[in-house]
Amino acid sequence: MNETYFQKGFGLKSEVGPLLARTYQSAAVERLKSLGYEAGAGGLHFKLAKEFGFCYGVDRAVDYAYQTRRQFPDRRVFLSGEIIHNPDVNRRLTDMGIEILGDSHDPVERFKTVGSGDVVILPAFGVSVPELNHLKAKQCVLVDTTCGSVLNVWKKVNYYAKDGYTVIIHGKHHHEETRATASQALTHKGGQYLCVRDVAETERVCEFIRGTLSAADLMSKFGEASSADFDPEVHLQRIGLANQTTMLMSETLKVQDTLRRAMIDRHGADNLESRFRAFDTICSATQERQDAVLEMLDAGGLDLMVVIGGYNSSNTQALARLCAARVPTFHIQSAACIEGEAIRHQPVGGHDEVPREQWLPTGPVRVGLTAGASTPNNVVGEVVTRILALRGGRPEQLQAL
Ligand code: SF4
């Protein structure tokens, strides 16, 4: 096989399909779904979000990773980083002999153990342009699983940068997806970018735009979150906004509005069109999961929410934020976080897991459940099973309410 770049799998879906189903499906989740996403047993009332868990991009990336292992049984296979932010899925891939490379901003360092002919899987959130070029120059076989929704963001970024607009990215500047997206801006002559994490950071940028903050003060905060030679005086004259696909929609709209108002204050409403462009690039899977959880919260009656997903998963964090604003919320990575009466969880905005005793109230409890786009159903099912066991119940005993 002479081809070295693959984006559409290897036609082995029917071969890996049964293994994927055995590994990632869950009888407990299927039962809950078949009962209308709401069922109870042992005094526990579960309500599952209508949209949760694996998204189309993650589904495809994991499928291609399994196909890749089968297609190249005798080659060294690497993942350029975690395929998705879920420890369970990453561990299973490691067990299949796929090596997950450590993170580094320097492609030479990151791929130092990879050589010509080795197979490298690129994750759903993509890799940066220098990383891709480096791997091509090394003559690696590349299996690119970059999600179509991420490619769509890149298209917008290229559209801005080509026309001389600095790209403002609402996202976490250290996140793989945002790093890859930012690198697209630099492929154009004079291309620049600046990342804002939230509304508070956006307001700081707006203070500079309105002339109430100096360039030096701005850059003391955004040095690492902007292109190398970013000069606010020059590069905030015309801006185009995109976002990491997994941010909170309500926040992205606020970021957009905040920047728009600052550009109007500085340049006047008549000049807005030539100074400011914006597209919301939240992916539909992220949006649907956020909408589904809001619908559950609006319906009311929940005593608590359990949000399941990797602690470094951006879209899971966004779901947890939505929930925590309304009901007691526990963001956990897996069923192992629940040990008897205690739970280990990551509070919203925190960076560490914390223990909590007596997390499940006594008596009848209404438990809301959702999971981030990188969480497979088997992990959700294990959580349901573990919670039910606290009341001596089993998933087969779940009944419609
Ligand atoms: S969260 Fe959205 S952008 Fe990311 S892989 Fe899933 S569908 Fe694609």
XYZ file of C-alpha atoms and ligand atoms in Angstrom:
409
model
C 0.000 0.000 0.000
C 1.591 3.269 -1.135
C -1.065 5.596 0.146
C 0.010 7.421 3.308
C -2.959 9.654 4.180
C -6.368 8.248 5.147
C -9.462 10.173 6.163
C -12.253 7.702 5.545
C -11.301 4.547 7.423
C -10.410 1.284 5.692
C -13.786 -0.232 4.880
C -13.534 -2.456 7.978
C -16.566 -1.091 9.794
C -18.413 -4.396 9.666
C -15.357 -6.203 11.076
C -14.765 -3.903 14.042
C -18.447 -3.092 14.607
C -19.254 -6.109 16.813
C -16.209 -5.461 19.017
C -17.114 -1.773 19.359
C -20.687 -2.686 20.278
C -19.546 -5.240 22.877
C -17.095 -2.776 24.359
C -19.017 0.465 24.427
C -22.721 -0.391 24.591
C -24.615 -0.903 27.823
C -27.727 -2.930 28.662
C -28.520 -0.549 31.544
C -28.518 2.458 29.211
C -30.570 0.647 26.593
C -33.107 -0.232 29.281
C -33.350 3.363 30.460
C -33.793 4.548 26.875
C -36.443 1.941 26.143
C -38.370 3.122 29.214
C -38.528 6.671 27.876
C -35.261 7.923 29.435
C -36.905 7.901 32.854
C -37.233 4.921 35.176
C -36.923 3.929 38.791
C -36.000 1.162 41.197
C -35.259 0.949 44.920
C -36.500 4.478 45.631
C -34.218 5.958 42.972
C -35.733 7.805 40.053
C -33.338 8.234 37.119
C -33.833 10.758 34.390
C -31.421 10.536 31.486
C -30.837 13.466 29.114
C -32.320 12.814 25.670
C -28.942 13.556 24.066
C -25.828 12.438 25.878
C -22.541 10.619 25.424
C -20.603 9.763 22.257
C -21.062 12.321 19.471
C -20.726 11.572 15.761
C -17.129 12.859 15.676
C -15.962 10.721 18.575
C -17.856 7.684 17.309
C -16.063 7.976 13.976
C -12.622 8.609 15.524
C -12.860 5.562 17.790
C -14.167 3.421 14.915
C -11.202 4.492 12.713
C -8.727 3.784 15.505
C -10.027 0.202 15.789
C -9.993 -0.150 11.995
C -6.405 1.141 11.917
C -5.214 -1.475 14.388
C -6.803 -4.174 12.235
C -5.473 -2.735 8.970
C -1.878 -2.523 10.248
C -1.455 -5.478 12.625
C 2.345 -5.549 12.227
C 3.128 -1.851 12.285
C 3.785 0.466 15.173
C 0.626 2.537 15.673
C 0.633 5.826 17.580
C -1.964 8.337 18.608
C -0.688 11.904 18.389
C -2.334 12.503 21.790
C -5.446 11.286 23.574
C -7.948 10.381 20.833
C -10.676 11.927 22.973
C -10.756 13.065 26.564
C -11.949 9.846 28.117
C -9.598 7.709 30.217
C -11.580 4.484 29.670
C -11.421 4.722 25.868
C -7.767 5.744 25.878
C -6.847 2.827 28.148
C -8.557 0.343 25.837
C -6.623 1.698 22.853
C -3.373 1.452 24.801
C -4.259 -2.163 25.646
C -4.547 -2.794 21.881
C -0.917 -1.735 21.485
C -1.593 1.807 20.299
C 0.872 4.176 21.929
C -0.469 7.565 23.004
C 2.207 10.231 22.611
C 2.760 12.858 25.303
C 1.951 16.496 24.780
C 4.497 19.051 23.583
C 4.171 22.264 21.585
C 7.293 21.263 19.642
C 6.479 18.706 16.910
C 10.079 17.463 16.847
C 9.899 16.655 20.537
C 6.378 15.289 20.398
C 7.078 12.872 17.555
C 10.699 12.012 18.309
C 9.977 8.283 18.707
C 7.959 8.079 15.482
C 9.646 7.095 12.239
C 9.024 6.556 8.548
C 6.337 3.950 7.913
C 4.898 4.169 11.423
C 1.162 4.741 11.574
C -0.050 7.859 13.403
C -3.724 8.433 14.195
C -4.713 12.091 14.423
C -7.511 12.738 16.931
C -11.033 14.089 16.461
C -9.945 17.591 17.521
C -7.206 17.648 14.873
C -3.532 18.602 15.050
C -1.743 21.853 14.285
C -0.429 22.647 10.812
C 3.261 22.332 11.892
C 2.515 18.930 13.461
C 0.804 17.672 10.321
C 3.629 18.913 8.105
C 6.228 17.370 10.390
C 4.545 13.956 10.254
C 4.192 14.144 6.468
C 7.888 15.020 6.140
C 8.717 11.995 8.283
C 6.764 9.860 5.812
C 4.438 8.440 8.423
C 1.172 6.789 7.477
C -1.493 9.192 8.729
C -5.024 8.278 9.727
C -6.745 11.610 10.126
C -9.937 11.451 12.225
C -10.383 15.232 12.529
C -14.109 15.842 12.977
C -16.015 17.583 10.182
C -17.246 20.177 12.688
C -13.644 21.073 13.563
C -12.827 21.334 9.851
C -15.754 23.737 9.595
C -14.178 25.994 12.250
C -10.898 25.909 10.321
C -12.747 27.010 7.204
C -14.073 30.089 9.044
C -10.644 30.860 10.493
C -9.045 30.690 7.047
C -11.784 32.936 5.682
C -11.030 35.571 8.348
C -7.249 35.381 8.120
C -7.199 35.442 4.307
C -9.106 38.750 4.427
C -6.784 40.284 7.011
C -8.954 39.785 10.118
C -7.275 38.698 13.337
C -8.906 35.515 14.570
C -10.337 35.704 18.085
C -10.970 32.198 19.368
C -13.346 31.638 22.260
C -11.622 28.590 23.707
C -8.929 27.300 26.001
C -5.618 28.217 24.435
C -3.881 25.068 25.718
C -6.606 22.713 24.383
C -5.518 20.607 21.385
C -8.456 21.721 19.269
C -7.853 25.409 19.913
C -4.116 25.053 19.257
C -4.880 23.342 15.949
C -7.465 25.995 15.062
C -5.104 28.850 15.939
C -2.386 27.363 13.719
C -4.706 27.681 10.720
C -4.640 31.481 11.097
C -0.866 31.478 10.786
C -0.944 29.847 7.346
C -1.882 33.248 5.870
C 0.523 36.152 5.380
C 0.174 38.383 8.434
C -2.291 35.965 10.076
C -2.758 36.481 13.828
C -4.860 35.040 16.621
C -5.865 35.695 20.222
C -7.729 33.227 22.478
C -10.262 34.298 25.102
C -11.437 31.733 27.593
C -14.582 33.420 28.899
C -16.540 36.657 29.146
C -14.187 38.089 31.801
C -11.188 37.686 29.488
C -13.205 39.101 26.601
C -14.013 42.189 28.645
C -10.310 42.750 29.191
C -9.745 42.706 25.425
C -12.661 45.127 25.086
C -11.053 47.505 27.593
C -8.080 47.713 25.255
C -10.333 48.190 22.215
C -12.088 51.078 23.992
C -8.741 52.595 24.994
C -8.960 52.076 28.761
C -6.219 49.416 29.011
C -2.655 49.606 27.713
C -1.215 47.137 25.226
C 1.400 46.080 27.788
C -1.243 45.329 30.412
C -3.290 43.370 27.905
C -0.339 41.290 26.775
C 0.719 40.525 30.335
C -2.436 38.408 30.436
C -2.594 37.099 26.870
C 1.071 36.486 26.012
C 0.631 32.721 25.853
C -2.836 32.920 24.342
C -1.882 34.848 21.205
C 0.342 34.551 18.145
C 4.054 35.143 18.696
C 4.290 38.702 17.370
C 0.821 39.845 18.401
C 0.588 43.621 18.639
C -2.787 44.775 20.019
C -2.402 48.243 18.463
C -2.209 46.682 15.007
C -3.978 43.369 15.341
C -7.198 44.329 17.097
C -8.306 46.695 14.366
C -10.254 44.048 12.453
C -11.345 40.867 14.164
C -13.236 37.681 13.319
C -14.661 35.429 16.037
C -14.742 31.633 16.062
C -14.939 29.228 18.955
C -13.768 25.879 20.169
C -16.602 23.522 19.207
C -17.298 22.404 22.773
C -17.787 25.673 24.651
C -20.953 26.734 26.411
C -23.322 28.204 23.818
C -24.735 30.901 26.121
C -21.201 32.067 26.936
C -20.151 32.111 23.292
C -23.085 34.371 22.455
C -22.073 36.718 25.300
C -18.469 36.773 24.074
C -19.721 37.643 20.597
C -21.988 40.406 21.849
C -19.334 41.858 24.162
C -16.814 42.151 21.328
C -19.392 43.524 18.907
C -20.353 46.326 21.305
C -16.701 47.237 21.915
C -16.014 47.437 18.165
C -19.061 49.684 17.710
C -17.885 51.937 20.563
C -14.448 52.205 18.995
C -15.223 52.408 15.282
C -18.934 53.286 15.047
C -21.872 51.140 13.970
C -21.449 52.129 10.307
C -18.008 50.560 10.214
C -18.887 47.381 12.057
C -19.155 45.230 8.956
C -15.638 46.008 7.824
C -14.222 45.562 11.353
C -16.012 42.576 12.841
C -17.078 39.137 11.677
C -18.555 36.346 13.769
C -19.803 32.821 13.350
C -20.837 30.608 16.179
C -18.905 27.400 15.566
C -20.220 25.317 18.469
C -20.837 21.899 16.932
C -24.361 20.534 16.735
C -23.537 17.602 19.042
C -22.376 19.966 21.795
C -25.425 22.124 21.266
C -27.824 19.180 21.418
C -26.305 17.908 24.673
C -26.539 21.340 26.263
C -30.128 21.801 25.045
C -31.134 18.375 26.383
C -29.740 19.071 29.830
C -31.402 22.495 29.951
C -34.710 20.849 29.055
C -34.299 18.452 31.984
C -33.381 21.241 34.375
C -36.289 23.387 33.181
C -38.690 20.496 33.778
C -37.566 20.633 37.432
C -37.919 18.074 40.190
C -34.331 16.779 40.187
C -32.551 16.385 43.508
C -29.108 16.165 41.931
C -27.252 15.696 38.654
C -24.480 13.254 37.869
C -22.422 14.413 34.883
C -20.109 11.746 33.490
C -16.979 12.429 31.460
C -13.237 13.060 31.529
C -12.190 15.871 33.867
C -10.269 17.473 30.998
C -13.230 17.172 28.617
C -14.331 20.657 27.701
C -17.872 19.765 26.674
C -18.396 17.718 29.868
C -17.232 20.706 31.911
C -19.758 22.874 30.051
C -22.563 20.429 30.904
C -21.499 20.396 34.560
C -21.535 24.203 34.650
C -25.092 24.313 33.326
C -26.236 21.789 35.919
C -24.349 23.214 38.896
C -26.074 26.553 38.419
C -29.415 24.856 39.159
C -28.990 21.692 41.273
C -26.282 19.920 43.313
C -23.999 18.439 40.636
C -21.329 15.766 40.676
C -18.968 15.609 37.684
C -17.356 12.178 37.805
C -15.122 10.287 35.381
C -16.458 6.807 35.932
C -18.290 4.455 38.287
C -15.062 4.016 40.247
C -15.642 7.520 41.639
C -18.571 6.147 43.660
C -17.483 4.115 46.643
C -20.309 3.300 48.993
C -21.721 6.427 50.588
C -18.849 8.554 49.246
C -18.238 10.068 45.837
C -15.118 11.630 44.312
C -15.961 14.403 41.876
C -14.514 17.515 40.267
C -16.391 20.663 41.306
C -17.153 23.143 38.541
C -14.168 25.437 37.986
C -11.904 23.168 40.042
C -8.905 21.229 38.824
C -8.871 18.418 41.340
C -11.116 15.629 42.410
C -12.611 16.117 45.880
C -14.333 13.564 48.117
C -17.864 13.990 49.409
C -19.515 11.757 51.983
C -23.248 11.034 52.083
C -23.694 12.447 48.591
C -26.923 10.512 47.906
C -29.755 11.707 50.181
C -31.767 9.097 52.045
C -35.337 8.307 50.942
C -36.636 8.716 47.393
C -34.165 10.599 45.178
C -34.522 11.942 41.641
C -31.154 11.631 39.911
C -30.500 13.390 36.607
C -27.858 11.904 34.328
C -25.906 13.168 31.383
C -22.517 12.466 29.813
C -20.065 14.386 27.678
C -19.468 13.696 23.989
C -16.433 11.553 24.755
C -18.156 9.240 27.239
C -19.223 5.814 25.933
C -22.469 4.200 27.065
C -20.698 1.428 28.946
C -19.301 4.030 31.360
C -22.757 5.612 31.795
C -24.255 2.154 32.388
C -21.636 1.299 35.013
C -22.498 4.500 36.877
C -26.226 3.679 36.827
C -25.461 0.153 38.050
C -23.236 1.416 40.852
C -25.794 3.978 42.073
C -28.588 1.394 41.989
C -26.444 -1.007 43.991
C -26.323 1.565 46.813
C -30.025 0.794 47.284
C -29.687 -2.907 46.596
C -31.115 -2.557 43.075
C -30.064 -3.748 39.618
C -30.630 -2.246 36.136
C -33.012 -5.088 35.152
C -35.323 -3.925 37.963
C -35.769 -0.466 36.473
C -39.421 0.240 35.731
C -41.170 3.059 33.952
C -42.594 5.664 36.324
S -17.709 17.361 20.166
Fe -18.400 18.154 18.166
S -16.528 18.810 17.131
Fe -15.896 17.493 18.818
S -15.748 15.471 17.894
Fe -17.822 15.652 18.726
S -19.082 16.352 17.005
Fe -16.943 16.744 16.477
